[in-house]
Amino acid sequence: MQITILKPLDMHVHLRQDPMVSRIVPYTACDFSRAVIMPNIRPAIQLPYQVIAYRQMIVAAVPEGTDFEPLMTFEIRPGLNPEAIKPLQEAGVVAGIHHPRARYGEP
């Protein structure tokens, strides 16, 4: 038996910000059907408008005729109000990413 994966899913990709997005996205989109986009750009993705803007930046960099879906995430930070998650989901996020507390200067 042989299994052929034509365009797998990238479960963890850092696309960065312009001008890097426009350089990295074409490679990712050509090799993968979808990708879980890490939210740790500056400012970190935490609000619905940031999700929408970053997704638009990514989609604009996908080569014409390429079938690619960015799976958007947001950064979970200390003090996140649980009520803030629903608007993020409505803006298109599929997951939240948590980084170790030490990153924020906490014990």
mmCIF file of N, CA, C and O in Angstrom:
data_model
loop_
_atom_site.group_PDB
_atom_site.id
_atom_site.type_symbol
_atom_site.label_atom_id
_atom_site.label_comp_id
_atom_site.label_asym_id
_atom_site.label_seq_id
_atom_site.Cartn_x
_atom_site.Cartn_y
_atom_site.Cartn_z
ATOM 1 N N MET A 1 0.836 -1.168 0.000
ATOM 2 C CA MET A 1 0.000 0.000 0.000
ATOM 3 C C MET A 1 0.890 1.244 0.000
ATOM 4 O O MET A 1 1.906 1.303 0.682
ATOM 5 N N GLN A 2 0.474 2.233 -0.748
ATOM 6 C CA GLN A 2 1.205 3.490 -0.797
ATOM 7 C C GLN A 2 0.235 4.638 -0.537
ATOM 8 O O GLN A 2 -0.866 4.659 -1.077
ATOM 9 N N ILE A 3 0.645 5.557 0.290
ATOM 10 C CA ILE A 3 -0.154 6.751 0.563
ATOM 11 C C ILE A 3 0.610 7.952 0.023
ATOM 12 O O ILE A 3 1.797 8.117 0.310
ATOM 13 N N THR A 4 -0.080 8.767 -0.739
ATOM 14 C CA THR A 4 0.537 9.971 -1.283
ATOM 15 C C THR A 4 -0.185 11.186 -0.713
ATOM 16 O O THR A 4 -1.395 11.313 -0.875
ATOM 17 N N ILE A 5 0.564 12.032 -0.052
ATOM 18 C CA ILE A 5 0.005 13.269 0.484
ATOM 19 C C ILE A 5 0.396 14.375 -0.486
ATOM 20 O O ILE A 5 1.570 14.708 -0.627
ATOM 21 N N LEU A 6 -0.583 14.930 -1.150
ATOM 22 C CA LEU A 6 -0.308 15.932 -2.178
ATOM 23 C C LEU A 6 0.021 17.300 -1.585
ATOM 24 O O LEU A 6 0.989 17.935 -1.980
ATOM 25 N N LYS A 7 -0.804 17.770 -0.684
ATOM 26 C CA LYS A 7 -0.577 19.067 -0.042
ATOM 27 C C LYS A 7 -0.975 18.935 1.424
ATOM 28 O O LYS A 7 -2.140 19.096 1.774
ATOM 29 N N PRO A 8 -0.017 18.654 2.291
ATOM 30 C CA PRO A 8 -0.327 18.451 3.707
ATOM 31 C C PRO A 8 -0.694 19.762 4.417
ATOM 32 O O PRO A 8 -0.645 20.839 3.824
ATOM 33 N N LEU A 9 -1.022 19.639 5.679
ATOM 34 C CA LEU A 9 -1.337 20.765 6.549
ATOM 35 C C LEU A 9 -0.109 21.101 7.379
ATOM 36 O O LEU A 9 0.480 20.221 8.001
ATOM 37 N N ASP A 10 0.301 22.358 7.374
ATOM 38 C CA ASP A 10 1.412 22.807 8.219
ATOM 39 C C ASP A 10 0.803 23.249 9.546
ATOM 40 O O ASP A 10 0.027 24.201 9.594
ATOM 41 N N MET A 11 1.148 22.563 10.624
ATOM 42 C CA MET A 11 0.528 22.807 11.922
ATOM 43 C C MET A 11 1.186 23.924 12.734
ATOM 44 O O MET A 11 0.744 24.222 13.842
ATOM 45 N N HIS A 12 2.223 24.551 12.207
ATOM 46 C CA HIS A 12 2.900 25.598 12.981
ATOM 47 C C HIS A 12 3.806 26.396 12.046
ATOM 48 O O HIS A 12 4.909 25.962 11.730
ATOM 49 N N VAL A 13 3.317 27.544 11.607
ATOM 50 C CA VAL A 13 4.133 28.345 10.698
ATOM 51 C C VAL A 13 4.169 29.810 11.168
ATOM 52 O O VAL A 13 3.175 30.352 11.623
ATOM 53 N N HIS A 14 5.350 30.391 11.059
ATOM 54 C CA HIS A 14 5.553 31.799 11.363
ATOM 55 C C HIS A 14 5.746 32.521 10.030
ATOM 56 O O HIS A 14 6.746 32.312 9.353
ATOM 57 N N LEU A 15 4.780 33.339 9.666
ATOM 58 C CA LEU A 15 4.860 34.049 8.395
ATOM 59 C C LEU A 15 5.438 35.450 8.552
ATOM 60 O O LEU A 15 5.742 36.103 7.571
ATOM 61 N N ARG A 16 5.556 35.905 9.786
ATOM 62 C CA ARG A 16 6.129 37.216 10.107
ATOM 63 C C ARG A 16 5.248 38.343 9.568
ATOM 64 O O ARG A 16 4.059 38.187 9.426
ATOM 65 N N GLN A 17 5.860 39.466 9.276
ATOM 66 C CA GLN A 17 5.130 40.633 8.788
ATOM 67 C C GLN A 17 5.792 41.131 7.510
ATOM 68 O O GLN A 17 6.872 40.680 7.145
ATOM 69 N N ASP A 18 5.106 42.069 6.850
ATOM 70 C CA ASP A 18 5.722 42.630 5.642
ATOM 71 C C ASP A 18 7.071 43.207 5.980
ATOM 72 O O ASP A 18 7.239 43.784 7.037
ATOM 73 N N PRO A 19 8.061 43.029 5.144
ATOM 74 C CA PRO A 19 7.995 42.433 3.809
ATOM 75 C C PRO A 19 8.156 40.908 3.809
ATOM 76 O O PRO A 19 8.050 40.295 2.763
ATOM 77 N N MET A 20 8.394 40.289 4.961
ATOM 78 C CA MET A 20 8.625 38.840 5.000
ATOM 79 C C MET A 20 7.393 38.030 4.588
ATOM 80 O O MET A 20 7.530 36.995 3.944
ATOM 81 N N VAL A 21 6.196 38.485 4.950
ATOM 82 C CA VAL A 21 4.973 37.753 4.586
ATOM 83 C C VAL A 21 4.929 37.499 3.091
ATOM 84 O O VAL A 21 4.676 36.383 2.645
ATOM 85 N N SER A 22 5.179 38.531 2.322
ATOM 86 C CA SER A 22 5.082 38.380 0.865
ATOM 87 C C SER A 22 6.169 37.473 0.300
ATOM 88 O O SER A 22 6.043 36.967 -0.811
ATOM 89 N N ARG A 23 7.212 37.231 1.077
ATOM 90 C CA ARG A 23 8.280 36.330 0.614
ATOM 91 C C ARG A 23 8.047 34.891 1.081
ATOM 92 O O ARG A 23 8.426 33.946 0.394
ATOM 93 N N ILE A 24 7.467 34.716 2.248
ATOM 94 C CA ILE A 24 7.301 33.382 2.837
ATOM 95 C C ILE A 24 6.003 32.707 2.393
ATOM 96 O O ILE A 24 5.977 31.511 2.119
ATOM 97 N N VAL A 25 4.912 33.468 2.320
ATOM 98 C CA VAL A 25 3.606 32.882 2.000
ATOM 99 C C VAL A 25 3.613 32.083 0.695
ATOM 100 O O VAL A 25 3.069 30.972 0.662
ATOM 101 N N PRO A 26 4.192 32.561 -0.399
ATOM 102 C CA PRO A 26 4.149 31.759 -1.626
ATOM 103 C C PRO A 26 4.753 30.361 -1.463
ATOM 104 O O PRO A 26 4.212 29.387 -1.996
ATOM 105 N N TYR A 27 5.847 30.248 -0.725
ATOM 106 C CA TYR A 27 6.442 28.926 -0.496
ATOM 107 C C TYR A 27 5.526 28.037 0.327
ATOM 108 O O TYR A 27 5.337 26.861 0.025
ATOM 109 N N THR A 28 4.963 28.601 1.376
ATOM 110 C CA THR A 28 4.055 27.835 2.237
ATOM 111 C C THR A 28 2.817 27.413 1.455
ATOM 112 O O THR A 28 2.406 26.253 1.508
ATOM 113 N N ALA A 29 2.220 28.336 0.716
ATOM 114 C CA ALA A 29 0.991 28.064 -0.022
ATOM 115 C C ALA A 29 1.189 27.034 -1.132
ATOM 116 O O ALA A 29 0.270 26.282 -1.450
ATOM 117 N N CYS A 30 2.357 26.995 -1.714
ATOM 118 C CA CYS A 30 2.613 26.028 -2.786
ATOM 119 C C CYS A 30 2.813 24.612 -2.250
ATOM 120 O O CYS A 30 2.516 23.640 -2.941
ATOM 121 N N ASP A 31 3.305 24.499 -1.030
ATOM 122 C CA ASP A 31 3.588 23.179 -0.451
ATOM 123 C C ASP A 31 2.490 22.650 0.455
ATOM 124 O O ASP A 31 2.422 21.453 0.702
ATOM 125 N N PHE A 32 1.648 23.545 0.989
ATOM 126 C CA PHE A 32 0.635 23.132 1.961
ATOM 127 C C PHE A 32 -0.749 23.616 1.557
ATOM 128 O O PHE A 32 -0.896 24.690 0.975
ATOM 129 N N SER A 33 -1.773 22.824 1.898
ATOM 130 C CA SER A 33 -3.149 23.208 1.600
ATOM 131 C C SER A 33 -3.671 24.216 2.617
ATOM 132 O O SER A 33 -4.460 25.094 2.291
ATOM 133 N N ARG A 34 -3.242 24.049 3.853
ATOM 134 C CA ARG A 34 -3.619 24.940 4.948
ATOM 135 C C ARG A 34 -2.437 25.045 5.896
ATOM 136 O O ARG A 34 -1.546 24.207 5.880
ATOM 137 N N ALA A 35 -2.478 26.084 6.735
ATOM 138 C CA ALA A 35 -1.416 26.246 7.723
ATOM 139 C C ALA A 35 -1.973 26.953 8.952
ATOM 140 O O ALA A 35 -2.773 27.880 8.828
ATOM 141 N N VAL A 36 -1.548 26.483 10.127
ATOM 142 C CA VAL A 36 -1.907 27.143 11.379
ATOM 143 C C VAL A 36 -0.907 28.289 11.554
ATOM 144 O O VAL A 36 0.295 28.065 11.702
ATOM 145 N N ILE A 37 -1.420 29.500 11.505
ATOM 146 C CA ILE A 37 -0.595 30.703 11.508
ATOM 147 C C ILE A 37 -0.326 31.146 12.943
ATOM 148 O O ILE A 37 -1.257 31.428 13.697
ATOM 149 N N MET A 38 0.942 31.226 13.308
ATOM 150 C CA MET A 38 1.307 31.674 14.648
ATOM 151 C C MET A 38 1.060 33.182 14.773
ATOM 152 O O MET A 38 1.345 33.936 13.849
ATOM 153 N N PRO A 39 0.527 33.610 15.931
ATOM 154 C CA PRO A 39 0.063 34.992 16.091
ATOM 155 C C PRO A 39 1.083 35.963 16.666
ATOM 156 O O PRO A 39 0.735 37.092 16.977
ATOM 157 N N ASN A 40 2.326 35.530 16.817
ATOM 158 C CA ASN A 40 3.277 36.363 17.551
ATOM 159 C C ASN A 40 4.039 37.340 16.651
ATOM 160 O O ASN A 40 5.242 37.323 16.545
ATOM 161 N N ILE A 41 3.247 38.192 16.015
ATOM 162 C CA ILE A 41 3.819 39.332 15.312
ATOM 163 C C ILE A 41 3.711 40.514 16.279
ATOM 164 O O ILE A 41 3.250 40.364 17.403
ATOM 165 N N ARG A 42 4.136 41.680 15.869
ATOM 166 C CA ARG A 42 4.025 42.850 16.741
ATOM 167 C C ARG A 42 3.147 43.899 16.100
ATOM 168 O O ARG A 42 3.451 44.312 14.982
ATOM 169 N N PRO A 43 2.072 44.295 16.757
ATOM 170 C CA PRO A 43 1.605 43.764 18.027
ATOM 171 C C PRO A 43 1.040 42.360 17.849
ATOM 172 O O PRO A 43 0.577 41.997 16.770
ATOM 173 N N ALA A 44 1.075 41.596 18.937
ATOM 174 C CA ALA A 44 0.568 40.219 18.909
ATOM 175 C C ALA A 44 -0.927 40.225 18.565
ATOM 176 O O ALA A 44 -1.656 41.138 18.936
ATOM 177 N N ILE A 45 -1.345 39.196 17.847
ATOM 178 C CA ILE A 45 -2.754 39.069 17.465
ATOM 179 C C ILE A 45 -3.577 38.753 18.713
ATOM 180 O O ILE A 45 -3.453 37.678 19.293
ATOM 181 N N GLN A 46 -4.409 39.702 19.117
ATOM 182 C CA GLN A 46 -5.271 39.518 20.281
ATOM 183 C C GLN A 46 -6.674 40.070 20.070
ATOM 184 O O GLN A 46 -7.548 39.815 20.879
ATOM 185 N N LEU A 47 -6.873 40.824 19.001
ATOM 186 C CA LEU A 47 -8.156 41.480 18.763
ATOM 187 C C LEU A 47 -8.695 41.098 17.385
ATOM 188 O O LEU A 47 -7.917 40.821 16.460
ATOM 189 N N PRO A 48 -10.040 41.088 17.243
ATOM 190 C CA PRO A 48 -10.625 40.682 15.965
ATOM 191 C C PRO A 48 -10.097 41.450 14.752
ATOM 192 O O PRO A 48 -9.806 40.854 13.722
ATOM 193 N N TYR A 49 -9.945 42.759 14.854
ATOM 194 C CA TYR A 49 -9.484 43.512 13.688
ATOM 195 C C TYR A 49 -8.058 43.114 13.295
ATOM 196 O O TYR A 49 -7.704 43.164 12.121
ATOM 197 N N GLN A 50 -7.249 42.693 14.274
ATOM 198 C CA GLN A 50 -5.886 42.246 13.970
ATOM 199 C C GLN A 50 -5.915 40.919 13.218
ATOM 200 O O GLN A 50 -5.122 40.706 12.301
ATOM 201 N N VAL A 51 -6.817 40.028 13.612
ATOM 202 C CA VAL A 51 -6.977 38.742 12.921
ATOM 203 C C VAL A 51 -7.345 38.995 11.458
ATOM 204 O O VAL A 51 -6.736 38.439 10.539
ATOM 205 N N ILE A 52 -8.325 39.839 11.255
ATOM 206 C CA ILE A 52 -8.817 40.125 9.901
ATOM 207 C C ILE A 52 -7.724 40.764 9.050
ATOM 208 O O ILE A 52 -7.490 40.355 7.907
ATOM 209 N N ALA A 53 -7.033 41.749 9.605
ATOM 210 C CA ALA A 53 -5.980 42.442 8.848
ATOM 211 C C ALA A 53 -4.824 41.509 8.497
ATOM 212 O O ALA A 53 -4.319 41.529 7.367
ATOM 213 N N TYR A 54 -4.416 40.669 9.457
ATOM 214 C CA TYR A 54 -3.299 39.759 9.202
ATOM 215 C C TYR A 54 -3.692 38.709 8.167
ATOM 216 O O TYR A 54 -2.921 38.390 7.259
ATOM 217 N N ARG A 55 -4.913 38.199 8.263
ATOM 218 C CA ARG A 55 -5.380 37.220 7.277
ATOM 219 C C ARG A 55 -5.410 37.845 5.882
ATOM 220 O O ARG A 55 -5.005 37.218 4.905
ATOM 221 N N GLN A 56 -5.884 39.081 5.783
ATOM 222 C CA GLN A 56 -5.919 39.761 4.488
ATOM 223 C C GLN A 56 -4.510 39.921 3.915
ATOM 224 O O GLN A 56 -4.302 39.740 2.716
ATOM 225 N N MET A 57 -3.542 40.235 4.775
ATOM 226 C CA MET A 57 -2.156 40.380 4.338
ATOM 227 C C MET A 57 -1.634 39.047 3.792
ATOM 228 O O MET A 57 -0.965 39.004 2.761
ATOM 229 N N ILE A 58 -1.972 37.961 4.482
ATOM 230 C CA ILE A 58 -1.524 36.627 4.070
ATOM 231 C C ILE A 58 -2.174 36.233 2.749
ATOM 232 O O ILE A 58 -1.492 35.820 1.804
ATOM 233 N N VAL A 59 -3.484 36.370 2.667
ATOM 234 C CA VAL A 59 -4.220 35.978 1.459
ATOM 235 C C VAL A 59 -3.734 36.783 0.248
ATOM 236 O O VAL A 59 -3.616 36.245 -0.855
ATOM 237 N N ALA A 60 -3.417 38.045 0.446
ATOM 238 C CA ALA A 60 -2.922 38.882 -0.657
ATOM 239 C C ALA A 60 -1.590 38.373 -1.200
ATOM 240 O O ALA A 60 -1.256 38.621 -2.361
ATOM 241 N N ALA A 61 -0.848 37.640 -0.373
ATOM 242 C CA ALA A 61 0.462 37.135 -0.796
ATOM 243 C C ALA A 61 0.409 35.741 -1.412
ATOM 244 O O ALA A 61 1.417 35.235 -1.908
ATOM 245 N N VAL A 62 -0.770 35.094 -1.383
ATOM 246 C CA VAL A 62 -0.914 33.753 -1.970
ATOM 247 C C VAL A 62 -0.902 33.888 -3.489
ATOM 248 O O VAL A 62 -1.643 34.700 -4.053
ATOM 249 N N PRO A 63 -0.050 33.106 -4.157
ATOM 250 C CA PRO A 63 -0.007 33.186 -5.627
ATOM 251 C C PRO A 63 -1.369 32.878 -6.253
ATOM 252 O O PRO A 63 -2.097 32.003 -5.787
ATOM 253 N N GLU A 64 -1.695 33.608 -7.304
ATOM 254 C CA GLU A 64 -2.954 33.404 -8.005
ATOM 255 C C GLU A 64 -3.088 31.958 -8.465
ATOM 256 O O GLU A 64 -2.126 31.356 -8.949
ATOM 257 N N GLY A 65 -4.270 31.397 -8.270
ATOM 258 C CA GLY A 65 -4.533 30.025 -8.676
ATOM 259 C C GLY A 65 -4.089 28.980 -7.667
ATOM 260 O O GLY A 65 -4.230 27.786 -7.906
ATOM 261 N N THR A 66 -3.549 29.410 -6.528
ATOM 262 C CA THR A 66 -3.093 28.488 -5.489
ATOM 263 C C THR A 66 -4.184 28.327 -4.446
ATOM 264 O O THR A 66 -4.726 29.316 -3.949
ATOM 265 N N ASP A 67 -4.506 27.081 -4.129
ATOM 266 C CA ASP A 67 -5.529 26.778 -3.126
ATOM 267 C C ASP A 67 -4.846 26.682 -1.765
ATOM 268 O O ASP A 67 -4.135 25.707 -1.499
ATOM 269 N N PHE A 68 -5.038 27.694 -0.920
ATOM 270 C CA PHE A 68 -4.394 27.741 0.387
ATOM 271 C C PHE A 68 -5.313 28.438 1.378
ATOM 272 O O PHE A 68 -5.897 29.476 1.064
ATOM 273 N N GLU A 69 -5.425 27.859 2.583
ATOM 274 C CA GLU A 69 -6.248 28.452 3.631
ATOM 275 C C GLU A 69 -5.411 28.698 4.882
ATOM 276 O O GLU A 69 -4.929 27.748 5.506
ATOM 277 N N PRO A 70 -5.247 29.964 5.286
ATOM 278 C CA PRO A 70 -4.557 30.243 6.537
ATOM 279 C C PRO A 70 -5.520 30.008 7.706
ATOM 280 O O PRO A 70 -6.649 30.506 7.696
ATOM 281 N N LEU A 71 -5.089 29.221 8.660
ATOM 282 C CA LEU A 71 -5.888 28.959 9.855
ATOM 283 C C LEU A 71 -5.366 29.891 10.948
ATOM 284 O O LEU A 71 -4.273 29.703 11.475
ATOM 285 N N MET A 72 -6.149 30.899 11.266
ATOM 286 C CA MET A 72 -5.704 31.988 12.127
ATOM 287 C C MET A 72 -5.795 31.621 13.614
ATOM 288 O O MET A 72 -6.693 30.888 14.031
ATOM 289 N N THR A 73 -4.852 32.165 14.377
ATOM 290 C CA THR A 73 -4.810 31.966 15.823
ATOM 291 C C THR A 73 -4.636 33.324 16.500
ATOM 292 O O THR A 73 -4.354 34.322 15.851
ATOM 293 N N PHE A 74 -4.816 33.323 17.817
ATOM 294 C CA PHE A 74 -4.555 34.528 18.594
ATOM 295 C C PHE A 74 -3.659 34.152 19.761
ATOM 296 O O PHE A 74 -3.537 32.983 20.103
ATOM 297 N N GLU A 75 -3.024 35.148 20.346
ATOM 298 C CA GLU A 75 -2.104 34.896 21.455
ATOM 299 C C GLU A 75 -2.839 35.029 22.780
ATOM 300 O O GLU A 75 -3.415 36.081 23.081
ATOM 301 N N ILE A 76 -2.822 33.953 23.566
ATOM 302 C CA ILE A 76 -3.434 33.961 24.894
ATOM 303 C C ILE A 76 -2.430 34.582 25.861
ATOM 304 O O ILE A 76 -1.309 34.100 25.981
ATOM 305 N N ARG A 77 -2.849 35.658 26.504
ATOM 306 C CA ARG A 77 -1.982 36.351 27.458
ATOM 307 C C ARG A 77 -2.651 36.394 28.815
ATOM 308 O O ARG A 77 -3.868 36.271 28.913
ATOM 309 N N PRO A 78 -1.855 36.606 29.855
ATOM 310 C CA PRO A 78 -2.438 36.723 31.196
ATOM 311 C C PRO A 78 -3.513 37.811 31.224
ATOM 312 O O PRO A 78 -3.378 38.855 30.587
ATOM 313 N N GLY A 79 -4.596 37.518 31.928
ATOM 314 C CA GLY A 79 -5.678 38.485 32.062
ATOM 315 C C GLY A 79 -6.687 38.465 30.931
ATOM 316 O O GLY A 79 -7.584 39.305 30.892
ATOM 317 N N LEU A 80 -6.557 37.523 30.005
ATOM 318 C CA LEU A 80 -7.503 37.442 28.894
ATOM 319 C C LEU A 80 -8.920 37.238 29.431
ATOM 320 O O LEU A 80 -9.167 36.335 30.222
ATOM 321 N N ASN A 81 -9.822 38.082 29.004
ATOM 322 C CA ASN A 81 -11.217 37.965 29.374
ATOM 323 C C ASN A 81 -11.846 36.879 28.502
ATOM 324 O O ASN A 81 -11.812 36.990 27.269
ATOM 325 N N PRO A 82 -12.418 35.836 29.113
ATOM 326 C CA PRO A 82 -13.023 34.760 28.307
ATOM 327 C C PRO A 82 -14.069 35.261 27.314
ATOM 328 O O PRO A 82 -14.263 34.665 26.266
ATOM 329 N N GLU A 83 -14.723 36.380 27.629
ATOM 330 C CA GLU A 83 -15.729 36.932 26.715
ATOM 331 C C GLU A 83 -15.106 37.489 25.437
ATOM 332 O O GLU A 83 -15.796 37.712 24.451
ATOM 333 N N ALA A 84 -13.799 37.699 25.442
ATOM 334 C CA ALA A 84 -13.112 38.222 24.259
ATOM 335 C C ALA A 84 -12.893 37.149 23.200
ATOM 336 O O ALA A 84 -12.568 37.472 22.053
ATOM 337 N N ILE A 85 -13.076 35.888 23.563
ATOM 338 C CA ILE A 85 -12.788 34.789 22.632
ATOM 339 C C ILE A 85 -13.843 34.672 21.534
ATOM 340 O O ILE A 85 -13.506 34.438 20.375
ATOM 341 N N LYS A 86 -15.099 34.860 21.846
ATOM 342 C CA LYS A 86 -16.168 34.727 20.848
ATOM 343 C C LYS A 86 -15.976 35.693 19.674
ATOM 344 O O LYS A 86 -16.047 35.267 18.516
ATOM 345 N N PRO A 87 -15.694 36.984 19.914
ATOM 346 C CA PRO A 87 -15.443 37.871 18.769
ATOM 347 C C PRO A 87 -14.225 37.456 17.949
ATOM 348 O O PRO A 87 -14.199 37.630 16.732
ATOM 349 N N LEU A 88 -13.218 36.895 18.601
ATOM 350 C CA LEU A 88 -12.048 36.396 17.864
ATOM 351 C C LEU A 88 -12.450 35.224 16.972
ATOM 352 O O LEU A 88 -12.036 35.141 15.819
ATOM 353 N N GLN A 89 -13.264 34.332 17.517
ATOM 354 C CA GLN A 89 -13.754 33.194 16.730
ATOM 355 C C GLN A 89 -14.570 33.693 15.540
ATOM 356 O O GLN A 89 -14.413 33.200 14.422
ATOM 357 N N GLU A 90 -15.408 34.681 15.766
ATOM 358 C CA GLU A 90 -16.217 35.242 14.681
ATOM 359 C C GLU A 90 -15.349 35.904 13.613
ATOM 360 O O GLU A 90 -15.725 35.967 12.448
ATOM 361 N N ALA A 91 -14.165 36.383 14.028
ATOM 362 C CA ALA A 91 -13.231 36.995 13.076
ATOM 363 C C ALA A 91 -12.425 35.947 12.316
ATOM 364 O O ALA A 91 -11.681 36.289 11.399
ATOM 365 N N GLY A 92 -12.549 34.663 12.720
ATOM 366 C CA GLY A 92 -11.906 33.596 11.960
ATOM 367 C C GLY A 92 -10.831 32.801 12.658
ATOM 368 O O GLY A 92 -10.213 31.942 12.028
ATOM 369 N N VAL A 93 -10.579 33.030 13.949
ATOM 370 C CA VAL A 93 -9.548 32.227 14.605
ATOM 371 C C VAL A 93 -10.038 30.806 14.853
ATOM 372 O O VAL A 93 -11.226 30.566 15.045
ATOM 373 N N VAL A 94 -9.112 29.867 14.810
ATOM 374 C CA VAL A 94 -9.433 28.462 15.065
ATOM 375 C C VAL A 94 -8.802 27.966 16.361
ATOM 376 O O VAL A 94 -9.146 26.896 16.846
ATOM 377 N N ALA A 95 -7.860 28.757 16.923
ATOM 378 C CA ALA A 95 -7.179 28.334 18.151
ATOM 379 C C ALA A 95 -6.496 29.524 18.801
ATOM 380 O O ALA A 95 -6.211 30.532 18.157
ATOM 381 N N GLY A 96 -6.219 29.353 20.081
ATOM 382 C CA GLY A 96 -5.410 30.314 20.819
ATOM 383 C C GLY A 96 -4.074 29.669 21.138
ATOM 384 O O GLY A 96 -4.006 28.466 21.392
ATOM 385 N N ILE A 97 -3.021 30.447 21.113
ATOM 386 C CA ILE A 97 -1.674 29.953 21.380
ATOM 387 C C ILE A 97 -1.190 30.574 22.683
ATOM 388 O O ILE A 97 -1.258 31.789 22.864
ATOM 389 N N HIS A 98 -0.683 29.728 23.569
ATOM 390 C CA HIS A 98 -0.161 30.208 24.849
ATOM 391 C C HIS A 98 1.346 30.016 24.890
ATOM 392 O O HIS A 98 1.853 28.958 24.529
ATOM 393 N N HIS A 99 2.036 31.056 25.318
ATOM 394 C CA HIS A 99 3.485 30.984 25.492
ATOM 395 C C HIS A 99 3.784 30.983 26.986
ATOM 396 O O HIS A 99 2.996 31.484 27.780
ATOM 397 N N PRO A 100 4.924 30.458 27.387
ATOM 398 C CA PRO A 100 5.261 30.392 28.814
ATOM 399 C C PRO A 100 5.205 31.765 29.481
ATOM 400 O O PRO A 100 5.509 32.783 28.864
ATOM 401 N N ARG A 101 4.808 31.760 30.749
ATOM 402 C CA ARG A 101 4.666 33.000 31.512
ATOM 403 C C ARG A 101 5.951 33.810 31.560
ATOM 404 O O ARG A 101 5.921 35.024 31.616
ATOM 405 N N ALA A 102 7.083 33.151 31.556
ATOM 406 C CA ALA A 102 8.378 33.855 31.659
ATOM 407 C C ALA A 102 8.520 34.886 30.544
ATOM 408 O O ALA A 102 9.211 35.884 30.701
ATOM 409 N N ARG A 103 7.850 34.665 29.432
ATOM 410 C CA ARG A 103 7.936 35.600 28.315
ATOM 411 C C ARG A 103 7.425 36.976 28.704
ATOM 412 O O ARG A 103 7.823 37.989 28.165
ATOM 413 N N TYR A 104 6.502 37.029 29.654
ATOM 414 C CA TYR A 104 5.908 38.293 30.049
ATOM 415 C C TYR A 104 6.494 38.828 31.354
ATOM 416 O O TYR A 104 5.942 39.716 31.961
ATOM 417 N N GLY A 105 7.611 38.257 31.795
ATOM 418 C CA GLY A 105 8.258 38.718 33.008
ATOM 419 C C GLY A 105 7.566 38.265 34.270
ATOM 420 O O GLY A 105 7.753 38.839 35.337
ATOM 421 N N GLU A 106 6.744 37.220 34.161
ATOM 422 C CA GLU A 106 6.053 36.699 35.343
ATOM 423 C C GLU A 106 6.805 35.483 35.867
ATOM 424 O O GLU A 106 7.517 34.823 35.129
ATOM 425 N N PRO A 107 6.616 35.167 37.151
ATOM 426 C CA PRO A 107 7.297 33.973 37.706
ATOM 427 C C PRO A 107 6.794 32.675 37.128
ATOM 428 O O PRO A 107 5.740 32.598 36.588
#
